[in-house]
Coordinates of N, CA and C and ligand atoms in Angstrom, one line a residue:
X1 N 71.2 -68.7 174.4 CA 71.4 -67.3 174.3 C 70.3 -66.7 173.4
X2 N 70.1 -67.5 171.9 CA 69.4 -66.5 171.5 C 67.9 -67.2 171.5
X3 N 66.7 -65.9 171.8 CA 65.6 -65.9 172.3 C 64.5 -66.1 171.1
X4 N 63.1 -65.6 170.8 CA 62.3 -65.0 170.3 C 63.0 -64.8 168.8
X5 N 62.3 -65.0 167.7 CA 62.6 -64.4 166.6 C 61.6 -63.5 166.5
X6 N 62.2 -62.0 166.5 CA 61.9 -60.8 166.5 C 61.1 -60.4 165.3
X7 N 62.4 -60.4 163.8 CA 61.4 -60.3 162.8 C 62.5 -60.7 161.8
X8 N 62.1 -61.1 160.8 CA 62.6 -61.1 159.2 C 62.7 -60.4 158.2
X9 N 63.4 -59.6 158.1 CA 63.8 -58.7 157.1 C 64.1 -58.2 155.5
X10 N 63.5 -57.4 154.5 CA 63.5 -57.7 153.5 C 64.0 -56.6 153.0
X11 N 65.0 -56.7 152.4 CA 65.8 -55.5 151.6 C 64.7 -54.8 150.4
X12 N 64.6 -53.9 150.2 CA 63.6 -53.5 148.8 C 64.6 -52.2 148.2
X13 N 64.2 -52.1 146.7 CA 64.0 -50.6 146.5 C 63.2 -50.1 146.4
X14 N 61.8 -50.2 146.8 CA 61.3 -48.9 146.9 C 60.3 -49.6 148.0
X15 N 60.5 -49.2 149.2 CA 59.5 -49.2 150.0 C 57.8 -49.4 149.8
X16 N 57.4 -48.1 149.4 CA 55.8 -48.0 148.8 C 55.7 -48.8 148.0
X17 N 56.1 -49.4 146.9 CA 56.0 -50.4 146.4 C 55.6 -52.2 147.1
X18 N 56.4 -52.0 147.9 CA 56.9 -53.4 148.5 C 55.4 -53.6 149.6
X19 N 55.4 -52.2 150.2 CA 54.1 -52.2 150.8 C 53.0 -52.6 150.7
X20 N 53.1 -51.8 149.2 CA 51.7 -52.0 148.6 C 51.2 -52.9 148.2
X21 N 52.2 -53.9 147.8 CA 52.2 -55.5 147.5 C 52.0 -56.5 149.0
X22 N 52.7 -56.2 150.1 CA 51.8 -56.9 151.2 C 50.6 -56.2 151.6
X23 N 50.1 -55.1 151.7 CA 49.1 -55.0 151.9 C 48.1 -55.2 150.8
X24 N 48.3 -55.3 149.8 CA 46.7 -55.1 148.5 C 47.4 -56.5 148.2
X25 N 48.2 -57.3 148.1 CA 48.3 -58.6 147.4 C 48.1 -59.4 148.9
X26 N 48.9 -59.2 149.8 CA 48.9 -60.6 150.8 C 47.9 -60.0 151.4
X27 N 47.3 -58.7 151.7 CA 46.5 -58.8 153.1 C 47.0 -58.1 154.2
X28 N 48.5 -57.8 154.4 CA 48.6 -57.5 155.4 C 48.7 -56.0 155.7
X29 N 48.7 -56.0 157.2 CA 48.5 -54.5 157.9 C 50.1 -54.1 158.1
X30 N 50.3 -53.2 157.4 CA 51.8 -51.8 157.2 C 51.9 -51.2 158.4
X31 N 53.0 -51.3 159.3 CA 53.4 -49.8 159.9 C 53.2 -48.5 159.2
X32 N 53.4 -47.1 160.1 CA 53.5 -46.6 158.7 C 55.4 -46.1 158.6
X33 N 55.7 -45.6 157.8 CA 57.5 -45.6 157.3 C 58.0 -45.4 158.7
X34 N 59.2 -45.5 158.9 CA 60.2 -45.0 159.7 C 61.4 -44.6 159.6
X35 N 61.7 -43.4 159.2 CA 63.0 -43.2 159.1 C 64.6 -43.6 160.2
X36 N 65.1 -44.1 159.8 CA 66.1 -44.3 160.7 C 67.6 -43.7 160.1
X37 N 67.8 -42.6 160.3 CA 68.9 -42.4 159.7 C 70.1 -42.7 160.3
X38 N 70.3 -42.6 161.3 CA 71.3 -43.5 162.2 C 71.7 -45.2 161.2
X39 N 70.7 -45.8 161.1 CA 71.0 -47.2 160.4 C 71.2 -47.0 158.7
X40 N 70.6 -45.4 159.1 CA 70.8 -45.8 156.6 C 69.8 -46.4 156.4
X41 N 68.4 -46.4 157.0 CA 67.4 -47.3 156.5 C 66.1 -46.1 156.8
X42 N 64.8 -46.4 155.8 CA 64.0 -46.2 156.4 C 62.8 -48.1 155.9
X43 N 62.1 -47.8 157.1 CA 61.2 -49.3 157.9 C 60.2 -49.3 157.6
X44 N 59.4 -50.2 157.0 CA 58.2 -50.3 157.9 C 57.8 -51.7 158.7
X45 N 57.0 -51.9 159.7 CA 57.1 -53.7 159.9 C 55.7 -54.2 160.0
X46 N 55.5 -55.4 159.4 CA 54.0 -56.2 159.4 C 54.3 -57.2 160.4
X47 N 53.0 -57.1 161.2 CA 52.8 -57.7 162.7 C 52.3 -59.1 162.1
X48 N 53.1 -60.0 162.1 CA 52.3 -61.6 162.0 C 51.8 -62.3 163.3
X49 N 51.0 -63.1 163.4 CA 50.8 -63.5 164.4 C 51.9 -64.4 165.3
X50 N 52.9 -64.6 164.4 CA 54.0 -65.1 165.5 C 55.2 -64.2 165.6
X51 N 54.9 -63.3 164.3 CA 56.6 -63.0 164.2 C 56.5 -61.4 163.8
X52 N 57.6 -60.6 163.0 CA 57.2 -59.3 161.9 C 58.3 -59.4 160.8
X53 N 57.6 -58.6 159.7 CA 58.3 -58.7 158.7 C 58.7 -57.1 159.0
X54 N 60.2 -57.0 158.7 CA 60.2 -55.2 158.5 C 60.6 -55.2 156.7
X55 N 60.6 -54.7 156.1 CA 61.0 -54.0 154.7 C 61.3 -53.1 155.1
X56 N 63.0 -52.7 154.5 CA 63.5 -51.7 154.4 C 64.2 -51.6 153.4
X57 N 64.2 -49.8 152.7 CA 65.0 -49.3 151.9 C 66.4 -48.4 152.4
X58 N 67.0 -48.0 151.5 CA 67.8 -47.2 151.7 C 68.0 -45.9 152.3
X59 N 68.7 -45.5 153.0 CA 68.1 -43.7 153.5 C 69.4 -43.3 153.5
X60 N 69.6 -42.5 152.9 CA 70.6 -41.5 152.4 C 71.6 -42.0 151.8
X61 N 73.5 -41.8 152.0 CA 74.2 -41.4 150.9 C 74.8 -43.6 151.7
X62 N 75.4 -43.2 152.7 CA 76.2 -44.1 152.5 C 75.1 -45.3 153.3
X63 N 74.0 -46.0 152.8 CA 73.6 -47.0 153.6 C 74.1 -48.3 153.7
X64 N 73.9 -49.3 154.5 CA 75.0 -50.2 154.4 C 74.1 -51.2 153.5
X65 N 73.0 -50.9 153.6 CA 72.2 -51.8 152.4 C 72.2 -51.9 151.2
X66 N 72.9 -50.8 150.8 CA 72.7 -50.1 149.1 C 74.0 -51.4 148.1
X67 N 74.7 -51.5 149.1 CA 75.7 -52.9 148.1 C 74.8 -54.1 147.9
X68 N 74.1 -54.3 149.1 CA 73.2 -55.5 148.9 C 72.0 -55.6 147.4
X69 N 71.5 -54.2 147.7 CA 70.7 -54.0 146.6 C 71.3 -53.8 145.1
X70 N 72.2 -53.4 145.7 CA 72.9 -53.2 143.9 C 73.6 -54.5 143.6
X71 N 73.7 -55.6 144.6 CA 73.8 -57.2 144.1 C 72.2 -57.8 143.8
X72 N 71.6 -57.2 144.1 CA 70.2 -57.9 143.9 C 68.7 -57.0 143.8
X73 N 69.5 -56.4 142.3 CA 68.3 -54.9 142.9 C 66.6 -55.2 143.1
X74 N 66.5 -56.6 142.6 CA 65.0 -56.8 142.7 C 64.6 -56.6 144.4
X75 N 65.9 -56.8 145.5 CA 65.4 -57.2 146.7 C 65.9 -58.2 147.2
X76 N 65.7 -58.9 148.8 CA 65.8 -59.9 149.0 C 65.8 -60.1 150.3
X77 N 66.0 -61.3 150.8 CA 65.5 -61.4 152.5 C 67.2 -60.7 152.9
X78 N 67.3 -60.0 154.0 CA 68.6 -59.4 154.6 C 68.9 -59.5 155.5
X79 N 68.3 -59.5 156.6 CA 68.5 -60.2 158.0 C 67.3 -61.0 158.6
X80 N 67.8 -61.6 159.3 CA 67.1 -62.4 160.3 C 67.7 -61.4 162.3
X81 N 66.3 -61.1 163.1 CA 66.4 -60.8 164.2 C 66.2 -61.5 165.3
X82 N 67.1 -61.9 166.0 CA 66.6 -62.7 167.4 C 66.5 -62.1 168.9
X83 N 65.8 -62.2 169.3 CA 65.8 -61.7 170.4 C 67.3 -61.8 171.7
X84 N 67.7 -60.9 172.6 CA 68.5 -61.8 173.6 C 68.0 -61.0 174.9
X85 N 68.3 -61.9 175.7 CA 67.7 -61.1 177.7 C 69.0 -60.1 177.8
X86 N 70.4 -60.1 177.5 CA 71.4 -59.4 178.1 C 72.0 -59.5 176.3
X87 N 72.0 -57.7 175.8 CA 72.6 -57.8 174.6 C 74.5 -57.7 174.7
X88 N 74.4 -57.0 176.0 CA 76.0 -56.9 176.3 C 77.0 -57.7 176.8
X89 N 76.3 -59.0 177.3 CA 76.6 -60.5 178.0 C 76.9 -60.9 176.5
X90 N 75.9 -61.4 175.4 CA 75.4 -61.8 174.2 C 77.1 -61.6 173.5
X91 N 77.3 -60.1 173.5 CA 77.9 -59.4 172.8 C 79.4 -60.3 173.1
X92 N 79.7 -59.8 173.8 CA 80.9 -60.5 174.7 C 81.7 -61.9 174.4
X93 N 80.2 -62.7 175.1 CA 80.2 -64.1 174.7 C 80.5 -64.5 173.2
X94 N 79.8 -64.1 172.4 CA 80.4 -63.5 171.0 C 81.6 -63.7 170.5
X95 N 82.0 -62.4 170.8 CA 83.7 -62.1 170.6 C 84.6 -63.2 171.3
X96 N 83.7 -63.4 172.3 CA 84.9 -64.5 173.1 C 85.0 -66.0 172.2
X97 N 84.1 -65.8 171.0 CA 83.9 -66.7 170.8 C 84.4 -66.8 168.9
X98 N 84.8 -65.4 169.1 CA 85.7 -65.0 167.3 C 84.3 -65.0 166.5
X99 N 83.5 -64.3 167.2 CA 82.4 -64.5 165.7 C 82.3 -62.4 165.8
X100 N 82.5 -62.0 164.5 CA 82.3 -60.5 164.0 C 81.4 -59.7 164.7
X101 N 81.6 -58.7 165.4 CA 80.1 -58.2 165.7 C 80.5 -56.5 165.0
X102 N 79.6 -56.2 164.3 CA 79.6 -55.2 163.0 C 79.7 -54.1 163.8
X103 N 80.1 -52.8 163.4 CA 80.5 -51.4 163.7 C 81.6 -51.5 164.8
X104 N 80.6 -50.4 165.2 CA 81.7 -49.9 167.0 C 82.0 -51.3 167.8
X105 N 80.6 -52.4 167.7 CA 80.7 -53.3 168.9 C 79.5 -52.6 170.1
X106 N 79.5 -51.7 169.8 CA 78.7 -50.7 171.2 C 77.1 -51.2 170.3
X107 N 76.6 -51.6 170.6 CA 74.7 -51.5 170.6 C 74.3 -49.7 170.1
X108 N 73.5 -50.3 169.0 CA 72.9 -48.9 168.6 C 71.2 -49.1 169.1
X109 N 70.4 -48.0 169.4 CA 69.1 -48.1 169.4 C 68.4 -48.4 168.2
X110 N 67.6 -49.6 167.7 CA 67.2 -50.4 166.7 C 65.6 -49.4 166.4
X111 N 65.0 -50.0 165.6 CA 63.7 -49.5 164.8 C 62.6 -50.0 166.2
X112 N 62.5 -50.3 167.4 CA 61.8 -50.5 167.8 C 62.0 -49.9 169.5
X113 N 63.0 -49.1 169.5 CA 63.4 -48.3 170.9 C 64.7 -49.0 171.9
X114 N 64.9 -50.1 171.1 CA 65.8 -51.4 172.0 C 67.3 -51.0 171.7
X115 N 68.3 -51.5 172.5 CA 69.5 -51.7 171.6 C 69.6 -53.3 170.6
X116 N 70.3 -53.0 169.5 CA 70.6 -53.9 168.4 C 71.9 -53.9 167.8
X117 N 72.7 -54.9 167.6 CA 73.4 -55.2 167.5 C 73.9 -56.1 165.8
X118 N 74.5 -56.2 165.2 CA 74.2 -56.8 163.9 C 75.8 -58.1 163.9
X119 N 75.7 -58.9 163.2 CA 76.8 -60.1 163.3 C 77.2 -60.4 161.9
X120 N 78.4 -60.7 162.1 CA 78.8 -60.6 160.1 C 78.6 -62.0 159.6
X121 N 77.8 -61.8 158.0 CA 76.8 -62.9 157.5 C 78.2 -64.2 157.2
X122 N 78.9 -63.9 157.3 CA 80.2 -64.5 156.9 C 80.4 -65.6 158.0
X123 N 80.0 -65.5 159.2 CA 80.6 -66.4 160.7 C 78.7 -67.0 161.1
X124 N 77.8 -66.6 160.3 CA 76.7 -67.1 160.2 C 75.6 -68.0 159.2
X125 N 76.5 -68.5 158.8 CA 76.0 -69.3 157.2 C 75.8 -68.4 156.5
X126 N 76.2 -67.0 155.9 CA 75.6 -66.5 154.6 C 74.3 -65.8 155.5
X127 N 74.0 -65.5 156.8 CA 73.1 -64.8 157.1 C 73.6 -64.0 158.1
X128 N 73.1 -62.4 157.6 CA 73.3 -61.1 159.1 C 72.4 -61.4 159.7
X129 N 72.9 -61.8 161.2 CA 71.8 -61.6 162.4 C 71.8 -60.6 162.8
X130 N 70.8 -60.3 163.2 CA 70.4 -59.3 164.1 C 70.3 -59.6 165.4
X131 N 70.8 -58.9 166.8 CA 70.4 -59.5 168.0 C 69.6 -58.2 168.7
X132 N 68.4 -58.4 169.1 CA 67.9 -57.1 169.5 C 67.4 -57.4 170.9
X133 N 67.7 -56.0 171.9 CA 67.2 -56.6 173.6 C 66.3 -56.9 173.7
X134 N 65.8 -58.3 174.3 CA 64.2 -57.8 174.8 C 63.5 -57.4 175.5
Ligands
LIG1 C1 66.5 -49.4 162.2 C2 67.2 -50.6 162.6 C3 66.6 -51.8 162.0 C4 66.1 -52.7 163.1 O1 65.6 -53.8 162.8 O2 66.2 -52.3 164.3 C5 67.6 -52.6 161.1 O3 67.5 -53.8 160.9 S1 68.8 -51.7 160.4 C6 69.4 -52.8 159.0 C7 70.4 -52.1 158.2 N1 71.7 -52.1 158.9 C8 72.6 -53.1 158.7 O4 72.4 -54.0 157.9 C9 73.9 -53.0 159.6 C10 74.7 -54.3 159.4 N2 75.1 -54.5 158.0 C11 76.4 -54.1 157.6 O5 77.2 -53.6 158.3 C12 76.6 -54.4 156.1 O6 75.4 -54.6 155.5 C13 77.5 -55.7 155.9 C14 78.9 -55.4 156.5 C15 76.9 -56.9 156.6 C16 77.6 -55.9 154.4 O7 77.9 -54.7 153.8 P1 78.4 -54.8 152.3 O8 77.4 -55.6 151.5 O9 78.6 -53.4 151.8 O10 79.7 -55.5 152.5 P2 80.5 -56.5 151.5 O11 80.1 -56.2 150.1 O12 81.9 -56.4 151.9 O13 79.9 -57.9 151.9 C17 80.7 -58.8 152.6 C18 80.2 -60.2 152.2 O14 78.9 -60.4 152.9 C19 77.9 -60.6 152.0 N3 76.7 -59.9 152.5 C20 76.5 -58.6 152.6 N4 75.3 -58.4 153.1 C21 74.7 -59.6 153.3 C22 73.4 -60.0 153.8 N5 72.5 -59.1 154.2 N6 73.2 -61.3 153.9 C23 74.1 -62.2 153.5 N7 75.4 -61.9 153.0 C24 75.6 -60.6 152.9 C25 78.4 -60.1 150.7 O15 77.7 -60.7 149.6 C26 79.8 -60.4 150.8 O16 80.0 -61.7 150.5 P3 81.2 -62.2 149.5 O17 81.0 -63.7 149.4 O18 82.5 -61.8 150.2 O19 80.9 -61.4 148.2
CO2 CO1 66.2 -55.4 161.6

């Protein structure tokens, strides 16, 4: 089922910050921000040659990241994204299978135009996946 690792994810508080440090320390090339208010996040993602990193902060009152950060305000890795061919087959299969799938259940439009879907870190070793169409 699951495809492509999409990208790896890094909780921050402060964005510009976090940026600044992969681009002027590691080298690498920044998206520029993206707000997503729908998710409570704003993005940005660095294109690796196999994979991407997104960093994301907080965006507005109730984001779903802001507990994570206030357990770990330095930061920290927060999800892992995998790719799938059918996110609503995926989904299904899933449930049919008792593993959590976060919110409505219904696929929201992700940071990259796709639907995305998120799985509770609890039924995944201690890690939120991400499942995003490809
Ligand atoms: C623009 C979209 C973009 C994209 O790529 O397209 C995104 O990636 S948006 C990313 C932001 N959105 C989400 O993360 C949505 C899914 N996440 C959630 O619904 C919440 O973060 C949730 C439910 C996973 C956790 O929320 P919260 O921390 O407030 O809940 P709890 O305090 O009840 O935590 C329960 C339990 O899980 C542990 N936990 C929480 N977050 C993580 C994590 N990222 N990785 C691993 N474990 C996590 C937390 O420590 C609790 O564990 P316990 O042992 O019970 O204390
Ligand atoms: Co993501």
């Amino acid at each position: 089922m699951i495809g492509r690792l999409n990208h790896v994810a890094i909780a921050v508080p402060d964005l510009e910050k976090a940026s600044a440090t992969y681009r002027d320390v590691l080298g690498a090339t920044i998206s520029a921000p993206q707000a997503e208010p729908d998710h409570g996040v704003t993005v940005v993602f660095i294109e690796l040659p196999n994979t991407k990193i997104e960093l994301l902060e907080p965006l507005g009152e109730n984001s779903p990241i802001q507990a994570f950060l206030d357990r770990s305000p330095s930061g920290g890795i927060h999800h892992v994204c995998y790719e799938v061919d059918d996110i609503l087959a995926a989904r299904d299969r899933l449930k049919e299978q008792g593993a959590r799938v976060l919110g409505s259940g219904e696929p929201k439009i992700g940071a990259h135009g796709k639907p995305v879907l998120f799985l509770h870190p609890k039924d995944f070793n201690g890690t939120l996946v991400e499942l995003e169409q490809a």
